[in-house]
Amino acid sequence: MEKGDFQTLTNNDICKLGEQDSGIRTRVEIQNFYELREDCKKRHCLFEDPEFPANSSSLFFSKRATKPYVWKRPQEIVENPQLFVSGATRFDIKQGLLGDCWLLAALANLTLHEDILNFVVPRDQGFNDSYAGIFHFRFWQYGRWVDVVIDDRLPTYKEKLVFLHSAERNEFWSALLEKAYAKLHGSYEALEGGTTSEAMVDLTGGVSEMFDLHAGQRDVYKILLKAYERSSLLSCNILLDAKELEEQTEDGLVIRHAYSITKVKYFHVKTPRREGMMPLIRLRNPWGNDVEWKGSWSDKSKEWKLVTDEEKKNEDLTFDNDGEFWMSFKDFSERFTNIEICSLSPDAMVEGMALRGGQHMWKMSMFEGDWVKNVTAGGCSNNLDTFSCNPQYLVALVDPDEGDTDNKCTLIVALMQKNRRKQRKMGKQTLTIGFEIYHLEDPDNIPKPLNRGFFRKHHPVNISPYIDLREVSCRFRLKPGIYCIVPSTFYAGEEGEFLIRVFTETNHKLMEHDIEVNLIENNHMQVPHFRAHELQDVKQFFYQIAGEDMEVSWEKLKEILDFVTKNYPKREEFSKEVCRSMIAMMDVDRSGKLSFEEFKVLWAAIEHWKGVFRIYEKNRSGFMNAGDLKQALSSAGYHLNYRILNVLVHRYGNLKGEIAFSDFIMCAIRLKAMIVAFRKQERENSDIATFSIDQWIEQTLYS
C-alpha cells in the first residue's frame, strides 16, 4: 500500500459490542476498551472479561472438553510475548484443534493487506507499558463495524495454545483475534464449520461472490487475476463427498477444507521448443505444515527449472513445509470446485486500496429486515399464496456501466441472514435463503406492494440459488429500468433477520416497496355509540368520580372503563399502561386528564376497535391471529407497511402468534398517538420530521 492511502472510518463510526447500534445484546455493561484499560492500570490489575469468562461456557455449548484445558495469559506461556513478531504474515496462521479453517484462510489473506489488518487489529495495544491484560478487535457485522473487547487468557494444553497460533511461539495477534471472533459468536465451538467468504466479509465489510469452477464459467483465471490486482480476498475449496470431513487425497490436497489464494500470477516459461506465459496460483493450507500439493509446480518440482533464476529471485520463492504451494491453473481448476472472492466495497475502510488499479468505488445501498411468521415469512415463489407477503425492494438502475457496449448495468445483490451462528446454541440452524428479481415494465401502474395477482402473471428475470449459507450473492447484467427484489426463505413461515445490500457501478436508487404509513380517520369514530339511557348513566358515573375540575386521571379512567364493560362477555380489565396511553391520545390540553367530551370521543374509538377485533377474533376466545393484524388495522383506519407490522407482532403477539383484545387496543392507541405526533412535526409532507431532544423525549414518554 502507498503511504497516501487512508482509512475512511473514524472511532465515531465504530460501535462498541452491546451498544444499540451494534445490533448485538450483551449480558454486562457496554465495554469501552480505553476506559477499561485505564481502570485496570489505575487498580494495578489485569482485565478479566465477565462477558466471555475463562471457563467451559466460552469453549463449547454442546459438548465437553476432551482434555484438561488451562486458561493462561501469554506471559504465563512464553517469555517476552509480542502482539506481532516482525510484522504479520500468512505464516502466523496455524490451525489448532478447532474446525475453523474457513476463518484461518481469510486471516491469511488479511495479512496481505496491511491497512485492513491495522484496522481490524488496532496497533494501540500490546505487551508494552500500556499492557493491562486487555485487547480489542474490530469486525464488520451486518452493516456496521463493532469493537470487541477481550482479556488475553487463552486455552492451553501442556503449555501450548489449543486453537489458532502463530509459527512464532511468542506471537499472539492471531490467537487473540480468534478469541475475539469466538466471543462475537458466543463460543469457540460456534466457529466450527463455515465459508471463507463469511469471514472475509466480516474482516472487510466487502461483498462476496462464489464461482463454481465446474459450471463452465469462461475466463475464470482472468476473473481471479483481476480480483487479485484489485486487492480482493480470495479462497477456494474442494466440495466433494468424502468419508471424513477433511479427507486427504493422494496428491496432497484436502477435501472439504478451505485454502487461501495468496497470489495469482503469470510466469514467463521457456523450453527448448516453446516459450510463453504460464498461469499459476499460489495457495496456502491453514494447517501450515507439509500437507501440500504434490503435482506439477509443487515445491521443488522440475517445472520450476523452466522459470529464469531472475524471475524466481524477484518472486522470492521459498519451498518449505509451511502449507504454501503453487499450482498451474489447469490443475487447480480440475481439482478444486469453488472459489470465493470478497471484493472491497464502499463499506470497506481503505479507500485507496479500493481505488487501486483504476477501479472506481461501487455504489452501495442496504436495508435491514426480517421474516416474521404469518406476516412477512412468505417463502419462495413455490408458495404462491404467500410469496407476496415477503419484504419487497425497488431498485432503479439509471445509467449503464461506463463504456459498456451492451448498454447494461452491473447489479450485485447480496442477501445475508443475521445472527444464525450465534444462535446455534439455541438449536437454530442456518435458513435456506434466496431472492427473485422482477422487471417492472410499467412501475407507475403496479400494486404497492406487489400482490398475489402480480406474481401469478409475471415471471422473474433472475432467481438466485436458494442455499443454506449465511449469505447468497449474485451478479447480474440488466438493462436500465425499475426492478423489484423479493428476498425470502425457501419455506414459508420460517423466521429470521436479514440484511440486503445492492451494489452497482453507476448511481442507483433503492427503496422499500410498500404503502405509506398513515391514519385514515373514520367519521363515525367521532360520534359516541351510547344510547340515551346509557349516556346518562355513564355521564352520571363520570361526574361522580371526577375531581373538582370535572376531569378524570388515568386511575379514574380505569374505574369508568371497568364499570362500563362490566356486563361484557369475556370481560378483561383495562391495564394501567392502556389507560395511560388513552389519556395521552385524547388529552388535547395536556392536562394529564380527560373531560367528559374527550372521554366520549375515546369511547367511540374503543367501540370501533372492539367491533373490528370481533370480526377477526378466533371463536370468541379473546384472541386473533397475528396474520390478520394488517387487515384488522386496515379496517380500523390504519395504513401500515410490513416493516411496522413486524414490529407490532413482535411487541404485542404471544408465542402462539396470537394477539389479545387488550393488546390490540393498546396497539391501536399507540399507533394513533405516534402517527398523529409525527404528522404534526412533519414538514412539507416529506415523511421527515424534525424533533428537538426535549420534544422527542416528551412525546415518547407521553405516548
XYZ file of C-alpha atoms in Angstrom:
703
model
C 0.000 0.000 0.000
C 1.077 3.564 -0.604
C 1.522 5.844 2.378
C -1.128 8.109 0.944
C -3.835 5.503 1.478
C -6.052 6.304 4.421
C -8.841 4.882 6.496
C -12.254 6.384 5.860
C -13.758 5.236 9.150
C -13.238 7.023 12.474
C -13.872 5.889 16.047
C -17.297 7.551 15.833
C -18.255 5.088 13.092
C -17.414 2.033 15.208
C -19.943 0.574 17.655
C -18.970 -0.976 20.943
C -20.233 -4.512 21.450
C -23.617 -4.267 23.142
C -24.449 -0.728 22.061
C -27.858 -0.332 20.457
C -26.342 0.374 17.040
C -24.152 -2.739 17.285
C -27.212 -4.959 16.853
C -25.809 -7.354 19.469
C -27.058 -7.847 23.018
C -24.615 -8.457 25.866
C -25.061 -9.593 29.461
C -22.968 -6.908 31.131
C -22.329 -3.219 30.679
C -21.052 -1.944 27.340
C -17.292 -2.415 27.264
C -15.110 0.552 26.349
C -11.587 -0.687 25.686
C -9.804 2.530 26.616
C -11.783 3.135 29.816
C -11.377 -0.472 30.955
C -7.648 -0.485 30.258
C -7.136 2.780 32.131
C -9.165 1.486 35.086
C -7.099 -1.721 35.243
C -3.857 0.252 35.166
C -5.032 2.504 37.997
C -6.014 -0.530 40.085
C -2.818 -2.396 39.130
C -4.733 -5.453 37.959
C -5.181 -7.430 34.756
C -8.530 -7.371 32.988
C -10.839 -10.381 33.355
C -13.739 -10.360 30.923
C -17.062 -11.203 32.619
C -18.760 -11.348 29.218
C -16.506 -14.146 27.960
C -15.159 -15.905 31.065
C -12.216 -18.302 31.107
C -14.308 -21.428 31.542
C -16.026 -24.149 29.523
C -19.018 -21.950 28.624
C -16.748 -19.913 26.367
C -15.339 -23.063 24.755
C -18.347 -25.247 23.923
C -22.126 -25.214 24.058
C -22.966 -28.800 23.014
C -20.022 -30.867 24.207
C -17.336 -31.091 26.826
C -13.615 -30.553 26.534
C -11.789 -33.815 25.838
C -8.660 -32.550 27.567
C -7.996 -30.573 30.749
C -7.565 -27.176 29.129
C -5.928 -24.460 31.238
C -6.524 -20.765 30.518
C -3.271 -18.823 30.591
C -2.086 -15.368 29.683
C 0.709 -15.076 27.093
C 3.392 -14.219 29.670
C 2.469 -17.410 31.513
C 3.151 -19.409 28.338
C 6.336 -17.815 26.999
C 8.853 -15.180 27.891
C 8.636 -11.820 26.120
C 5.212 -12.231 24.452
C 4.530 -9.915 21.497
C 1.442 -8.970 19.580
C 3.450 -9.065 16.341
C 6.880 -10.504 15.631
C 8.439 -8.879 12.548
C 5.012 -7.822 11.355
C 2.116 -10.038 10.327
C 2.432 -12.708 7.665
C 0.272 -15.557 6.411
C 2.614 -17.924 8.259
C 1.268 -16.558 11.546
C -1.850 -18.642 10.870
C -1.591 -22.250 12.049
C -4.747 -24.209 12.748
C -5.309 -25.840 16.111
C -7.965 -28.305 17.248
C -10.875 -26.135 16.121
C -12.554 -26.748 12.748
C -12.377 -23.116 11.674
C -10.112 -23.386 8.622
C -12.604 -21.081 6.856
C -11.685 -18.284 9.265
C -7.975 -19.037 9.070
C -7.973 -18.934 5.286
C -9.484 -15.450 5.468
C -6.938 -14.331 8.068
C -4.086 -15.479 5.858
C -5.490 -13.204 3.140
C -5.854 -10.384 5.639
C -2.101 -10.350 6.285
C -1.557 -9.434 2.632
C -3.377 -6.118 3.182
C -1.600 -4.146 5.875
C -4.068 -1.265 6.099
C -7.026 -3.571 6.617
C -5.107 -5.616 9.182
C -4.170 -2.473 11.113
C -7.836 -1.529 11.241
C -9.087 -4.937 12.364
C -6.181 -5.327 14.811
C -5.601 -1.801 16.170
C -1.951 -1.023 16.874
C -2.782 0.965 20.029
C -2.315 -2.155 22.176
C 0.293 -4.725 23.032
C 2.500 -6.098 25.778
C 4.366 -2.849 26.370
C 3.893 -0.237 29.096
C 0.180 0.062 28.289
C -0.438 -3.656 28.893
C -3.311 -4.465 31.252
C -4.410 -7.900 30.021
C -6.989 -6.372 27.681
C -7.170 -6.237 23.855
C -9.722 -5.213 21.235
C -10.511 -6.107 17.626
C -12.942 -4.839 15.011
C -15.345 -6.857 12.890
C -17.960 -5.878 10.340
C -21.357 -7.159 11.430
C -24.452 -6.670 9.300
C -23.785 -3.155 8.070
C -21.760 -1.758 10.955
C -18.304 -2.099 12.475
C -18.206 -3.496 16.023
C -15.354 -3.200 18.514
C -14.935 -6.401 20.560
C -13.031 -6.328 23.871
C -11.394 -9.449 25.342
C -8.935 -10.393 28.028
C -5.821 -12.286 26.970
C -6.467 -15.561 28.789
C -6.186 -18.316 26.175
C -6.974 -22.069 26.403
C -3.827 -24.209 26.583
C -2.853 -27.843 26.968
C 0.625 -28.815 28.168
C 1.776 -25.198 27.945
C 0.739 -24.863 24.283
C -2.138 -22.997 22.673
C -5.029 -25.301 21.809
C -6.507 -23.373 18.897
C -5.145 -20.889 16.353
C -1.485 -19.971 16.890
C 1.489 -18.495 15.111
C 4.626 -20.206 13.844
C 6.424 -17.905 16.304
C 5.620 -19.120 19.826
C 5.751 -15.621 21.331
C 3.434 -14.007 18.738
C -0.229 -13.734 19.785
C -2.197 -11.428 17.483
C -3.838 -14.287 15.567
C -4.777 -16.282 18.679
C -6.298 -13.209 20.324
C -8.199 -12.279 17.171
C -9.700 -15.772 17.014
C -10.807 -15.390 20.638
C -12.483 -12.047 19.881
C -14.316 -13.605 16.925
C -15.401 -16.508 19.149
C -16.735 -14.033 21.711
C -18.667 -12.237 18.997
C -20.463 -15.512 18.193
C -20.818 -16.835 21.738
C -18.134 -19.542 21.969
C -15.212 -21.192 20.224
C -17.475 -24.069 19.204
C -19.704 -21.612 17.319
C -16.809 -21.217 14.858
C -16.927 -24.864 13.789
C -17.663 -25.006 10.054
C -18.300 -22.129 7.707
C -17.387 -20.496 4.417
C -14.293 -18.390 3.961
C -16.398 -15.693 2.316
C -18.271 -15.233 5.599
C -15.047 -14.423 7.431
C -13.679 -12.325 4.568
C -16.802 -10.155 4.645
C -16.571 -9.788 8.438
C -12.950 -8.650 8.117
C -13.530 -6.106 5.346
C -17.199 -5.185 5.021
C -16.840 -6.233 1.389
C -19.168 -8.222 -0.828
C -18.503 -11.875 -1.590
C -19.179 -13.902 -4.708
C -18.834 -17.637 -5.202
C -17.866 -19.294 -8.501
C -18.353 -22.936 -9.406
C -15.243 -24.000 -11.303
C -17.120 -26.886 -12.923
C -20.038 -24.801 -14.177
C -18.393 -23.887 -17.474
C -17.633 -20.298 -16.465
C -15.347 -18.665 -19.056
C -12.276 -16.572 -18.268
C -12.108 -17.689 -14.628
C -8.370 -17.062 -14.476
C -8.865 -13.524 -15.753
C -11.516 -13.010 -13.074
C -9.089 -14.255 -10.427
C -6.220 -12.152 -11.726
C -8.359 -9.028 -11.882
C -9.703 -9.648 -8.383
C -6.200 -10.171 -7.015
C -4.911 -6.989 -8.669
C -7.803 -5.075 -7.111
C -6.876 -6.321 -3.638
C -9.835 -8.690 -3.302
C -9.552 -11.524 -0.792
C -9.585 -14.969 -2.403
C -10.154 -18.511 -1.190
C -11.088 -21.904 -2.593
C -12.110 -25.414 -1.578
C -12.921 -28.892 -2.849
C -16.580 -29.599 -2.128
C -16.706 -33.292 -2.953
C -18.188 -36.172 -0.992
C -15.662 -37.561 1.455
C -15.710 -40.307 4.046
C -14.281 -37.869 6.561
C -14.875 -34.155 6.982
C -11.339 -33.299 5.834
C -10.073 -36.228 3.795
C -6.612 -36.040 2.210
C -6.131 -37.115 -1.413
C -3.110 -38.890 -2.900
C -1.863 -35.673 -4.493
C -1.712 -33.863 -1.141
C -4.933 -31.848 -1.293
C -7.660 -31.964 1.372
C -11.340 -32.361 0.507
C -13.889 -30.091 2.259
C -11.107 -27.851 3.521
C -10.613 -24.113 2.984
C -7.474 -22.783 1.266
C -6.292 -19.204 0.866
C -5.360 -17.982 -2.598
C -2.386 -15.763 -1.802
C -1.201 -14.884 -5.305
C -2.322 -15.051 -8.945
C 0.467 -14.547 -11.458
C 1.626 -15.321 -14.981
C 5.178 -16.701 -15.050
C 7.365 -16.469 -18.143
C 8.269 -20.063 -19.073
C 10.861 -21.075 -21.655
C 11.583 -24.558 -23.031
C 13.853 -25.635 -25.916
C 10.797 -25.715 -28.193
C 8.366 -23.137 -26.772
C 8.075 -20.140 -24.516
C 5.134 -18.217 -23.176
C 3.200 -17.174 -20.097
C 2.080 -19.857 -17.634
C -0.943 -19.010 -15.409
C -0.122 -20.078 -11.834
C -1.877 -19.763 -8.487
C -0.309 -19.778 -5.045
C -2.378 -21.422 -2.317
C -1.958 -21.940 1.400
C -3.273 -24.689 3.656
C -4.149 -23.167 7.080
C -2.650 -26.217 8.765
C 0.716 -24.653 7.991
C 2.547 -27.984 7.664
C 3.756 -30.374 4.971
C 0.265 -31.270 3.702
C 0.736 -29.645 0.303
C 0.126 -30.243 -3.402
C 2.474 -32.895 -4.816
C 1.916 -32.442 -8.557
C 3.279 -30.087 -11.196
C 4.649 -26.778 -9.933
C 4.693 -28.048 -6.351
C 7.623 -27.282 -4.079
C 10.932 -28.102 -5.818
C 9.199 -29.763 -8.770
C 11.063 -29.945 -12.084
C 8.754 -27.358 -13.687
C 10.485 -24.551 -11.793
C 13.560 -25.139 -13.936
C 11.585 -23.566 -16.794
C 11.492 -20.230 -14.946
C 14.552 -17.980 -15.055
C 16.604 -17.521 -11.891
C 15.989 -13.798 -12.078
C 12.218 -14.200 -12.036
C 12.410 -16.719 -9.192
C 14.553 -14.257 -7.261
C 12.131 -11.403 -7.907
C 9.315 -13.601 -6.690
C 11.334 -14.544 -3.589
C 10.344 -18.177 -3.989
C 10.758 -20.404 -0.939
C 9.948 -24.085 -0.718
C 9.298 -25.070 2.895
C 6.858 -27.403 4.642
C 4.706 -24.416 5.551
C 1.431 -25.305 3.826
C 2.015 -22.941 0.909
C 2.430 -24.148 -2.686
C 1.907 -23.236 -6.336
C -0.317 -24.933 -8.909
C -0.962 -24.431 -12.591
C -4.423 -23.066 -13.241
C -5.210 -26.177 -15.278
C -4.510 -28.500 -12.338
C -6.251 -26.100 -9.966
C -9.468 -25.897 -11.983
C -9.580 -29.676 -12.432
C -9.268 -30.436 -8.724
C -10.883 -27.538 -6.877
C -14.624 -26.967 -7.188
C -15.305 -23.478 -5.791
C -13.600 -20.143 -5.462
C -14.779 -17.339 -3.187
C -13.974 -13.711 -3.941
C -14.508 -10.880 -1.485
C -14.280 -7.501 -3.195
C -13.762 -4.369 -1.175
C -16.872 -2.218 -1.190
C -17.727 1.308 -0.098
C -18.158 -0.206 3.361
C -14.506 -1.277 3.419
C -12.230 1.027 5.326
C -9.377 1.509 2.900
C -10.386 3.938 0.188
C -7.009 3.995 -1.516
C -6.935 0.205 -1.778
C -10.400 0.033 -3.285
C -9.355 2.524 -5.938
C -6.054 0.876 -6.799
C -5.684 -0.143 -10.419
C -8.116 2.497 -11.644
C -11.194 0.841 -10.122
C -13.970 3.205 -9.140
C -15.934 2.704 -5.968
C -19.079 0.599 -6.013
C -22.311 2.438 -5.242
C -23.959 0.594 -2.351
C -27.361 0.712 -0.631
C -28.730 -1.569 2.055
C -31.804 -2.326 4.130
C -32.345 -4.442 7.222
C -35.486 -6.515 7.531
C -36.927 -9.697 8.947
C -39.204 -12.546 8.073
C -41.975 -12.902 10.655
C -44.329 -15.874 10.708
C -47.846 -15.073 9.492
C -46.697 -11.597 8.419
C -43.619 -11.414 6.164
C -42.313 -15.016 6.070
C -43.916 -15.908 2.756
C -41.360 -18.393 1.457
C -40.155 -18.647 -2.154
C -42.432 -18.371 -5.199
C -43.297 -22.067 -4.908
C -45.596 -20.765 -2.147
C -47.566 -18.525 -4.486
C -50.355 -17.804 -1.996
C -47.944 -16.237 0.491
C -44.965 -15.132 -1.644
C -46.293 -11.572 -1.946
C -46.108 -11.191 1.843
C -42.289 -11.107 1.740
C -40.485 -7.759 2.036
C -40.043 -6.078 -1.351
C -37.402 -3.609 -2.544
C -37.364 -1.485 -5.685
C -34.045 -0.701 -7.348
C -33.879 1.882 -10.113
C -30.965 1.292 -12.491
C -30.484 4.646 -14.183
C -27.339 4.594 -16.307
C -25.484 1.700 -17.945
C -21.916 0.937 -16.896
C -19.326 3.304 -18.250
C -18.053 2.044 -21.592
C -20.475 -0.881 -21.680
C -21.231 -1.739 -25.322
C -24.410 -3.676 -24.425
C -25.948 -0.664 -22.663
C -26.416 -2.704 -19.493
C -25.881 -2.196 -15.771
C -23.934 -4.448 -13.429
C -26.042 -5.273 -10.372
C -24.786 -7.283 -7.412
C -27.393 -8.306 -4.845
C -26.165 -9.750 -1.537
C -28.703 -11.228 0.889
C -27.369 -12.101 4.333
C -29.230 -13.748 7.216
C -28.276 -12.386 10.607
C -27.068 -13.942 13.872
C -27.624 -17.606 12.961
C -24.117 -18.673 14.032
C -24.610 -17.078 17.448
C -27.995 -18.813 17.770
C -26.617 -22.316 17.207
C -26.582 -22.947 20.952
C -30.355 -22.376 20.918
C -30.774 -25.064 18.267
C -31.298 -22.675 15.359
C -29.681 -23.660 12.089
C -28.917 -21.621 9.002
C -32.026 -20.992 6.912
C -32.203 -21.692 3.198
C -32.458 -18.224 1.654
C -32.518 -16.609 -1.783
C -34.161 -13.831 -3.786
C -36.024 -13.214 -7.023
C -35.871 -10.151 -9.287
C -38.838 -8.881 -11.328
C -38.708 -6.256 -14.069
C -41.451 -3.654 -13.693
C -42.324 -2.527 -17.210
C -44.975 -0.057 -16.013
C -43.876 0.920 -12.486
C -46.471 3.699 -12.180
C -49.335 1.224 -12.520
C -48.491 -1.634 -10.183
C -49.891 -2.603 -6.787
C -47.965 -1.443 -3.745
C -46.688 -3.830 -2.542
C -46.830 -6.299 -5.426
C -49.705 -8.677 -4.722
C -50.564 -12.288 -5.436
C -52.173 -11.375 -8.734
C -48.990 -9.735 -9.998
C -46.848 -12.771 -9.220
C -49.358 -15.099 -10.880
C -49.000 -13.170 -14.141
C -45.309 -12.263 -14.120
C -42.131 -14.305 -14.056
C -38.810 -13.221 -12.527
C -35.994 -12.110 -14.807
C -33.466 -13.633 -12.393
C -33.562 -16.033 -9.459
C -30.652 -16.571 -7.094
C -29.865 -20.069 -5.884
C -31.567 -20.890 -2.570
C -28.778 -22.043 -0.249
C -28.336 -22.687 3.464
C -25.376 -20.330 3.853
C -25.176 -17.064 5.736
C -25.099 -15.061 2.518
C -26.180 -15.567 -1.069
C -24.941 -13.049 -3.624
C -25.231 -12.879 -7.390
C -24.007 -10.616 -10.163
C -26.421 -9.646 -12.946
C -26.289 -7.700 -16.203
C -29.563 -5.815 -16.636
C -30.906 -3.054 -18.833
C -31.654 0.284 -17.145
C -35.095 0.230 -15.573
C -37.065 -0.453 -12.394
C -36.736 -3.857 -10.756
C -38.288 -5.405 -7.650
C -36.147 -7.652 -5.438
C -38.025 -10.111 -3.228
C -35.827 -11.785 -0.559
C -37.235 -14.867 1.130
C -36.611 -18.121 2.886
C -37.261 -21.214 0.808
C -40.052 -22.451 3.077
C -42.938 -20.262 4.221
C -43.257 -19.479 7.911
C -39.537 -19.536 8.747
C -38.477 -16.583 10.871
C -35.197 -14.699 10.732
C -33.500 -11.342 10.341
C -31.686 -10.316 7.176
C -29.579 -7.624 5.564
C -29.897 -6.919 1.850
C -27.200 -4.960 0.001
C -27.217 -3.730 -3.575
C -24.062 -2.747 -5.476
C -23.836 -1.014 -8.847
C -21.059 0.653 -10.803
C -23.232 3.715 -11.522
C -25.785 5.507 -9.377
C -28.982 3.738 -8.409
C -31.947 4.188 -6.076
C -33.083 1.523 -3.620
C -36.310 1.807 -1.657
C -38.821 -0.366 0.143
C -41.852 -1.135 -1.984
C -44.739 -0.810 0.425
C -47.590 1.507 1.294
C -47.086 4.761 3.170
C -47.831 4.652 6.883
C -50.883 6.795 7.555
C -54.082 7.129 9.543
C -57.491 7.410 7.876
C -59.932 8.912 10.348
C -63.391 7.325 10.336
C -66.152 9.881 10.778
C -68.236 7.520 12.888
C -65.377 7.340 15.408
C -66.128 10.947 16.333
C -69.707 10.108 17.417
C -70.228 8.275 20.753
C -72.052 4.962 20.456
C -74.185 5.437 23.574
C -77.941 5.007 23.744
C -79.730 7.822 25.566
C -80.162 5.965 28.899
C -76.592 4.587 28.664
C -75.193 8.052 28.049
C -76.964 9.391 31.135
C -75.682 6.542 33.330
C -72.108 6.908 32.104
C -72.237 10.690 32.423
C -73.554 10.455 35.965
C -70.861 7.953 36.946
C -68.172 10.061 35.215
C -69.015 13.226 37.164
C -69.451 11.247 40.369
C -65.824 10.148 40.415
C -64.298 13.158 38.612
C -62.418 15.787 40.576
C -63.417 19.376 41.171
C -62.163 20.219 37.674
C -64.653 17.701 36.248
C -61.828 15.671 34.650
C -60.502 12.201 35.365
C -56.959 10.872 35.693
C -55.859 7.503 34.315
C -56.752 5.799 37.633
C -60.284 7.174 37.478
C -60.500 6.392 33.774
C -59.779 2.762 34.600
C -62.686 2.730 37.071
C -65.047 4.140 34.428
C -63.953 1.717 31.720
C -64.223 -1.282 34.043
C -67.687 -0.074 35.103
C -68.895 0.437 31.518
C -67.686 -3.017 30.399
C -68.760 -4.954 33.499
C -71.525 -6.757 31.617
C -69.398 -7.636 28.542
C -68.783 -11.323 27.859
C -65.115 -12.378 28.286
C -64.530 -9.110 30.086
C -60.919 -8.133 30.581
C -59.906 -5.256 32.864
C -58.043 -2.363 31.307
C -54.402 -2.225 32.325
C -52.543 0.757 33.740
C -50.473 1.037 30.562
C -53.560 1.089 28.320
C -55.311 3.717 30.436
C -52.266 5.972 30.483
C -51.958 5.705 26.706
C -55.647 6.542 26.311
C -55.153 9.704 28.349
C -52.150 10.615 26.226
C -54.056 10.095 22.979
C -57.171 12.096 23.875
C -55.788 14.755 26.237
C -55.858 17.759 23.931
C -54.879 20.393 26.516
C -52.090 18.249 28.025
C -53.589 18.452 31.495
C -52.976 14.761 32.119
C -56.719 14.203 32.479
C -59.834 13.786 30.328
C -63.021 15.829 30.253
C -66.332 14.104 29.552
C -66.335 15.338 25.945
C -62.844 13.893 25.451
C -63.975 10.653 27.074
C -66.943 10.333 24.678
C -64.620 10.517 21.678
C -62.343 7.950 23.301
C -65.244 5.644 23.930
C -66.327 5.867 20.303
C -62.831 4.798 19.241
C -62.828 1.875 21.690
C -66.211 0.696 20.434
C -64.958 0.885 16.845
C -61.765 -1.054 17.645
C -63.777 -3.626 19.581
C -66.055 -4.168 16.605
C -63.072 -4.663 14.310
C -61.477 -7.115 16.729
C -64.625 -9.243 16.923
C -64.565 -9.707 13.143
C -61.159 -11.389 13.359
C -61.474 -12.932 16.819
C -60.996 -16.723 16.941
C -64.152 -18.435 18.249
C -64.805 -15.697 20.820
C -61.568 -16.683 22.536
C -60.376 -13.149 23.190
C -57.516 -13.633 20.684
C -56.956 -13.019 16.980
C -54.280 -14.471 14.703
C -51.264 -12.197 14.205
C -51.591 -12.891 10.493
C -54.891 -10.982 10.492
C -53.421 -7.899 12.169
C -52.769 -5.992 8.942
C -56.325 -6.446 7.688
C -57.780 -5.680 11.108
C -55.808 -2.454 11.481
C -56.683 -1.534 7.904
C -60.367 -1.931 8.823
C -59.720 0.313 11.826
C -58.364 3.072 9.583
C -54.613 2.426 9.581
C -52.407 2.117 6.522
C -49.307 0.230 7.658
C -46.363 -1.280 5.850
C -44.854 -4.667 6.620
C -41.909 -3.175 8.499
C -44.263 -1.663 11.090
C -46.395 -4.819 11.164
C -43.328 -6.916 12.010
C -42.591 -4.644 14.967
C -46.200 -4.767 16.157
C -46.354 -8.565 16.024
C -43.095 -8.822 17.986
C -44.368 -6.244 20.505
C -47.940 -7.383 21.025
C -48.111 -11.016 19.867
C -47.604 -14.073 22.064
C -45.580 -17.203 21.371
C -48.589 -18.808 19.653
C -48.822 -15.998 17.106
C -51.935 -14.547 18.746
C -52.922 -11.040 19.842
C -55.237 -10.470 22.795
C -58.033 -7.885 22.778
C -56.320 -5.632 25.320
C -53.075 -5.727 23.320
C -54.989 -4.906 20.135
C -56.496 -1.862 21.852
C -53.057 -0.848 23.130
C -51.583 -1.302 19.667
C -54.275 0.882 18.075
C -53.885 3.602 20.704
C -50.120 3.875 20.468
C -50.166 3.764 16.687
C -52.639 6.623 16.519
C -50.673 8.698 19.028
C -47.378 8.195 17.189
C -48.777 8.845 13.707
C -50.595 11.982 14.828
C -47.463 13.239 16.602
C -45.323 12.599 13.544
C -47.708 14.323 11.168
C -47.761 17.382 13.440
C -43.966 17.631 13.249
C -43.726 16.769 9.583
C -42.615 19.476 7.204
C -43.942 19.817 3.675
C -45.283 16.246 3.758
C -41.753 14.898 3.180
C -42.011 11.986 5.620
C -39.177 13.574 7.595
C -39.996 15.028 10.980
C -37.559 17.136 12.999
C -37.666 16.797 16.777
C -35.603 18.568 19.404
C -34.336 16.280 22.145
C -36.885 17.543 24.677
C -39.738 17.221 22.184
C -38.725 13.670 21.349
C -38.405 12.592 24.993
C -41.676 14.287 25.891
C -43.563 12.691 23.024
C -42.038 9.254 23.602
C -42.942 9.267 27.283
C -46.338 10.845 26.672
C -47.492 8.401 24.030
